[in-house]
Amino acid sequence: MFELNKDYSRENIHQTVGGNKDSFLPASNGKIVAACLRLELNPRAPEYIVCNSGASARAAGLTLSRQAEPVPVFIRQDSDRYRFVGHFAAQETYTTQVECTPFTQGAGLTPSQVSRVIKMRPHK
C-alpha cells in the first residue's frame, strides 16, 4: 500500500485510504484511516499523537484511542509532502493535563488546548 520512507501527497493518501483530506486523523466509516502529522504540533510523533481541544480533533482522538486496527502514519515534510513512517496502533491514551504535559512540550499548545495524547506502538 505505502512504501516506508517514501513521500506522498494528501491526495495520494486520500485516494488510497479515504477520509477527509484536511483532517490530521482522517476517518472513513467510523474508523481512523491514517495519521497525517506535523512535527511542530506533534514533536514526539509517531510514538505520541497530540490532539487539540477542537471538536473534530477531540472526536478523532477518541475514535483512534479506542481503535484496535493500526493506521498508516505520515509525517509532514513540506506543504503537501508527507513521509510514510509505518503502521502504528493506539496503545494508551492520556487525557489529564498531568498525564499529557510531558508529551506536549514543544507542540505550541497550552495545557488547556490539549484534549488527549495517544501513545502509539509500531505494528509489523
Coordinates of N, CA and C in Angstrom, one line a residue:
M1 N 0.8 -1.2 0.0 CA 0.0 0.0 0.0 C 0.9 1.3 0.0
F2 N 1.7 1.5 1.1 CA 2.6 2.6 1.1 C 4.0 2.1 1.4
E3 N 5.0 2.8 0.8 CA 6.4 2.3 0.9 C 7.0 3.1 2.0
L4 N 7.7 2.5 2.9 CA 8.4 3.1 4.1 C 9.3 4.2 3.6
N5 N 9.3 5.3 4.2 CA 10.2 6.5 4.0 C 10.0 7.1 2.6
K6 N 8.9 6.8 2.0 CA 8.5 7.4 0.7 C 7.5 8.6 1.0
D7 N 7.6 9.6 0.2 CA 6.7 10.8 0.4 C 5.4 10.6 -0.5
Y8 N 4.3 11.1 0.1 CA 3.0 11.0 -0.6 C 2.3 12.4 -0.4
S9 N 1.5 12.7 -1.3 CA 0.6 13.9 -1.2 C -0.6 13.5 -0.4
R10 N -1.3 14.5 0.1 CA -2.6 14.2 0.8 C -3.6 13.6 -0.2
E11 N -3.5 14.0 -1.4 CA -4.4 13.4 -2.4 C -4.1 11.9 -2.6
N12 N -2.8 11.5 -2.7 CA -2.4 10.1 -2.7 C -2.9 9.4 -1.5
I13 N -2.7 9.9 -0.4 CA -3.2 9.2 0.9 C -4.7 9.1 0.8
H14 N -5.4 10.1 0.5 CA -6.9 10.1 0.4 C -7.4 9.1 -0.6
Q15 N -6.7 9.0 -1.8 CA -7.2 8.0 -2.8 C -7.0 6.6 -2.3
T16 N -6.0 6.4 -1.5 CA -5.7 5.0 -1.0 C -6.5 4.6 0.2
V17 N -6.7 5.5 1.1 CA -7.4 5.1 2.4 C -8.7 5.8 2.6
G18 N -9.0 6.9 1.9 CA -10.2 7.6 2.1 C -10.1 8.6 3.2
G19 N -11.3 9.1 3.7 CA -11.3 10.1 4.8 C -11.1 11.5 4.3
N20 N -11.2 12.4 5.2 CA -11.1 13.9 4.9 C -9.7 14.2 4.6
K21 N -9.5 14.9 3.5 CA -8.1 15.3 3.1 C -7.5 16.4 4.0
D22 N -8.3 17.1 4.7 CA -7.9 18.2 5.6 C -7.6 17.8 7.0
S23 N -8.1 16.6 7.4 CA -8.0 16.2 8.8 C -6.7 15.6 9.1
F24 N -6.1 15.8 10.3 CA -4.8 15.1 10.6 C -5.1 13.7 11.0
L25 N -6.3 13.4 11.3 CA -6.7 12.0 11.6 C -8.0 11.7 10.7
P26 N -7.8 11.5 9.4 CA -8.9 11.3 8.5 C -9.7 10.0 8.9
A27 N -11.0 10.1 8.8 CA -11.9 8.9 9.2 C -12.7 8.5 8.0
S28 N -13.1 7.2 8.0 CA -14.0 6.7 7.0 C -14.7 5.6 7.6
N29 N -16.0 5.6 7.5 CA -16.9 4.5 8.1 C -16.7 4.3 9.5
G30 N -16.5 5.4 10.3 CA -16.3 5.3 11.7 C -15.0 4.9 12.2
K31 N -14.0 4.8 11.3 CA -12.6 4.4 11.7 C -11.6 5.4 11.3
I32 N -10.6 5.6 12.0 CA -9.5 6.5 11.6 C -8.7 5.7 10.6
V33 N -8.4 6.3 9.4 CA -7.7 5.5 8.3 C -6.3 5.9 8.1
A34 N -5.8 7.0 8.8 CA -4.4 7.4 8.6 C -4.2 8.5 9.7
A35 N -2.9 8.8 9.9 CA -2.5 9.9 10.8 C -1.5 10.7 9.9
C36 N -1.8 12.0 9.7 CA -1.0 12.9 8.9 C -0.6 14.0 9.8
L37 N 0.7 13.9 10.3 CA 1.1 14.7 11.5 C 2.2 15.7 11.1
R38 N 2.1 16.9 11.8 CA 3.1 17.9 11.6 C 3.9 17.9 12.9
L39 N 5.2 17.9 12.7 CA 6.1 17.8 13.9 C 6.0 19.0 14.8
E40 N 5.6 20.2 14.3 CA 5.5 21.4 15.1 C 4.3 21.2 16.1
L41 N 3.4 20.4 15.8 CA 2.2 20.1 16.7 C 2.3 18.8 17.4
N42 N 3.2 17.9 16.8 CA 3.4 16.5 17.4 C 4.9 16.3 17.4
P43 N 5.6 16.9 18.4 CA 7.1 16.8 18.4 C 7.6 15.4 18.7
R44 N 6.7 14.5 19.2 CA 7.2 13.2 19.5 C 6.5 12.1 18.7
A45 N 6.1 12.6 17.5 CA 5.5 11.7 16.5 C 6.5 10.8 15.9
P46 N 6.2 9.6 15.6 CA 4.9 9.0 15.5 C 4.5 8.2 16.8
E47 N 5.4 8.2 17.8 CA 5.1 7.5 19.1 C 4.0 8.1 19.9
Y48 N 3.8 9.4 19.8 CA 2.8 10.1 20.5 C 2.1 11.1 19.6
I49 N 0.8 11.1 19.6 CA -0.1 12.0 18.8 C -0.8 12.9 19.8
V50 N -0.7 14.2 19.6 CA -1.3 15.2 20.4 C -2.6 15.6 19.7
C51 N -3.7 15.6 20.4 CA -5.0 16.1 19.9 C -5.4 17.4 20.6
N52 N -5.6 18.4 19.8 CA -6.0 19.7 20.5 C -7.5 19.6 21.0
S53 N -8.0 20.7 21.5 CA -9.3 20.6 22.1 C -10.4 21.0 21.2
G54 N -10.1 21.2 19.9 CA -11.2 21.4 18.9 C -12.1 20.2 18.8
A55 N -13.4 20.4 18.5 CA -14.3 19.4 18.5 C -13.9 18.2 17.5
S56 N -13.4 18.5 16.3 CA -13.1 17.4 15.4 C -11.9 16.7 15.9
A57 N -10.9 17.4 16.4 CA -9.7 16.7 17.0 C -10.0 15.8 18.2
R58 N -10.9 16.3 19.0 CA -11.3 15.5 20.2 C -12.0 14.3 19.8
A59 N -12.9 14.4 18.8 CA -13.7 13.2 18.3 C -12.8 12.2 17.6
A60 N -11.9 12.7 16.8 CA -10.9 11.8 16.1 C -10.0 11.1 17.0
G61 N -9.5 11.9 18.0 CA -8.6 11.3 19.0 C -9.3 10.2 19.8
L62 N -10.6 10.4 20.2 CA -11.3 9.4 20.9 C -11.5 8.2 20.1
T63 N -11.8 8.3 18.8 CA -12.0 7.2 17.9 C -10.7 6.4 17.8
L64 N -9.6 7.1 17.5 CA -8.3 6.4 17.4 C -7.9 5.7 18.7
S65 N -8.2 6.3 19.8 CA -7.8 5.7 21.1 C -8.5 4.4 21.4
R66 N -9.7 4.3 20.8 CA -10.5 3.1 21.0 C -10.3 2.0 19.9
Q67 N -9.6 2.4 18.9 CA -9.5 1.5 17.7 C -8.3 0.6 17.8
A68 N -8.6 -0.7 17.6 CA -7.5 -1.7 17.7 C -6.7 -1.8 16.4
E69 N -7.3 -1.5 15.2 CA -6.6 -1.6 14.0 C -5.5 -0.5 13.8
P70 N -4.3 -0.9 13.3 CA -3.3 0.0 13.0 C -3.6 0.9 11.9
V71 N -3.0 2.1 11.8 CA -3.2 3.1 10.8 C -1.8 3.4 10.2
P72 N -1.8 3.8 8.9 CA -0.5 4.3 8.3 C -0.3 5.7 8.9
V73 N 0.9 5.9 9.3 CA 1.3 7.2 9.8 C 2.3 8.0 8.9
F74 N 2.0 9.2 8.7 CA 2.8 10.1 7.8 C 3.2 11.3 8.6
I75 N 4.5 11.8 8.3 CA 5.0 13.0 8.9 C 5.2 14.0 7.8
R76 N 4.6 15.2 8.1 CA 4.7 16.3 7.0 C 6.1 16.7 6.8
Q77 N 6.5 16.8 5.6 CA 7.9 17.2 5.2 C 7.8 18.6 4.6
D78 N 6.7 18.9 3.9 CA 6.6 20.2 3.2 C 5.1 20.4 3.1
S79 N 4.7 21.4 2.3 CA 3.3 21.8 2.3 C 2.3 20.7 1.9
D80 N 2.7 19.9 0.9 CA 1.9 18.7 0.6 C 2.7 17.5 0.3
R81 N 3.6 17.3 1.2 CA 4.5 16.1 1.1 C 4.6 15.5 2.5
Y82 N 4.1 14.3 2.6 CA 4.1 13.5 3.8 C 4.8 12.2 3.7
R83 N 5.8 12.0 4.6 CA 6.6 10.8 4.6 C 5.9 9.7 5.4
F84 N 5.8 8.5 4.7 CA 5.2 7.3 5.4 C 6.3 6.8 6.4
V85 N 5.9 6.6 7.7 CA 6.9 6.1 8.7 C 6.5 4.8 9.3
G86 N 5.4 4.2 8.7 CA 5.0 2.9 9.2 C 3.5 2.8 9.7
H87 N 3.1 1.6 10.1 CA 1.8 1.4 10.6 C 1.9 1.4 12.1
F88 N 1.0 2.1 12.8 CA 1.0 2.2 14.3 C -0.4 2.0 14.8
A89 N -0.5 1.4 16.0 CA -1.8 1.2 16.6 C -1.8 1.9 18.0
A90 N -2.9 2.4 18.4 CA -3.1 3.0 19.7 C -2.7 2.0 20.8
Q91 N -1.9 2.4 21.8 CA -1.5 1.6 22.9 C -2.1 2.1 24.2
E92 N -2.0 3.4 24.4 CA -2.5 4.0 25.6 C -3.0 5.4 25.3
T93 N -3.9 6.0 26.1 CA -4.4 7.3 25.9 C -4.3 8.1 27.2
Y94 N -3.9 9.3 27.1 CA -3.8 10.2 28.3 C -4.7 11.4 28.1
T95 N -5.5 11.8 29.1 CA -6.4 12.8 28.9 C -6.3 13.9 30.0
T96 N -5.6 13.7 31.1 CA -5.5 14.8 32.1 C -4.2 15.6 31.7
Q97 N -4.3 16.9 32.2 CA -3.1 17.8 32.0 C -1.8 17.2 32.5
V98 N -1.9 16.6 33.7 CA -0.7 16.0 34.3 C -0.1 14.9 33.4
E99 N -1.0 14.0 32.9 CA -0.6 12.9 32.0 C 0.0 13.5 30.7
C100 N -0.7 14.5 30.1 CA -0.4 14.9 28.8 C 0.9 15.8 28.7
T101 N 1.1 16.6 29.7 CA 2.2 17.6 29.7 C 3.5 17.1 29.2
P102 N 4.0 16.0 29.7 CA 5.3 15.5 29.3 C 5.5 15.3 27.8
F103 N 4.3 15.0 27.1 CA 4.4 14.7 25.7 C 4.0 15.8 24.8
T104 N 3.6 17.0 25.4 CA 3.2 18.1 24.6 C 4.2 19.3 24.6
Q105 N 5.3 19.1 25.3 CA 6.3 20.2 25.3 C 6.8 20.4 23.9
G106 N 6.8 21.6 23.4 CA 7.2 21.9 22.0 C 6.1 21.8 21.0
A107 N 4.9 21.5 21.4 CA 3.8 21.3 20.5 C 3.1 22.7 20.2
G108 N 3.5 23.7 20.9 CA 2.9 25.0 20.6 C 1.5 25.2 21.1
L109 N 1.1 24.3 22.0 CA -0.3 24.4 22.6 C -0.1 24.5 24.1
T110 N -1.1 25.3 24.7 CA -1.1 25.4 26.2 C -1.8 24.1 26.7
P111 N -1.6 23.8 28.0 CA -2.2 22.6 28.5 C -3.7 22.5 28.3
S112 N -4.4 23.6 28.4 CA -5.8 23.6 28.2 C -6.2 23.4 26.8
Q113 N -5.3 23.6 25.8 CA -5.6 23.3 24.4 C -5.5 21.9 24.0
V114 N -5.0 21.0 24.9 CA -4.8 19.6 24.6 C -5.9 18.8 25.2
S115 N -6.6 18.0 24.4 CA -7.6 17.1 24.9 C -7.2 15.7 25.2
R116 N -6.1 15.3 24.4 CA -5.7 13.9 24.6 C -4.3 13.7 23.9
V117 N -3.5 12.8 24.5 CA -2.3 12.3 23.9 C -2.5 10.8 23.7
I118 N -2.2 10.3 22.5 CA -2.3 8.9 22.3 C -0.9 8.3 22.1
K119 N -0.6 7.4 22.9 CA 0.7 6.6 22.7 C 0.5 5.5 21.7
M120 N 1.3 5.5 20.7 CA 1.2 4.6 19.6 C 2.3 3.6 19.6
R121 N 2.0 2.4 19.1 CA 3.0 1.3 19.1 C 3.2 0.9 17.6
P122 N 4.4 0.6 17.2 CA 4.6 0.1 15.8 C 3.9 -1.2 15.6
H123 N 3.4 -1.4 14.4 CA 2.7 -2.6 14.1 C 3.4 -3.2 12.9
K124 N 3.8 -4.4 13.0 CA 4.6 -5.1 11.9 C 3.6 -5.8 11.0

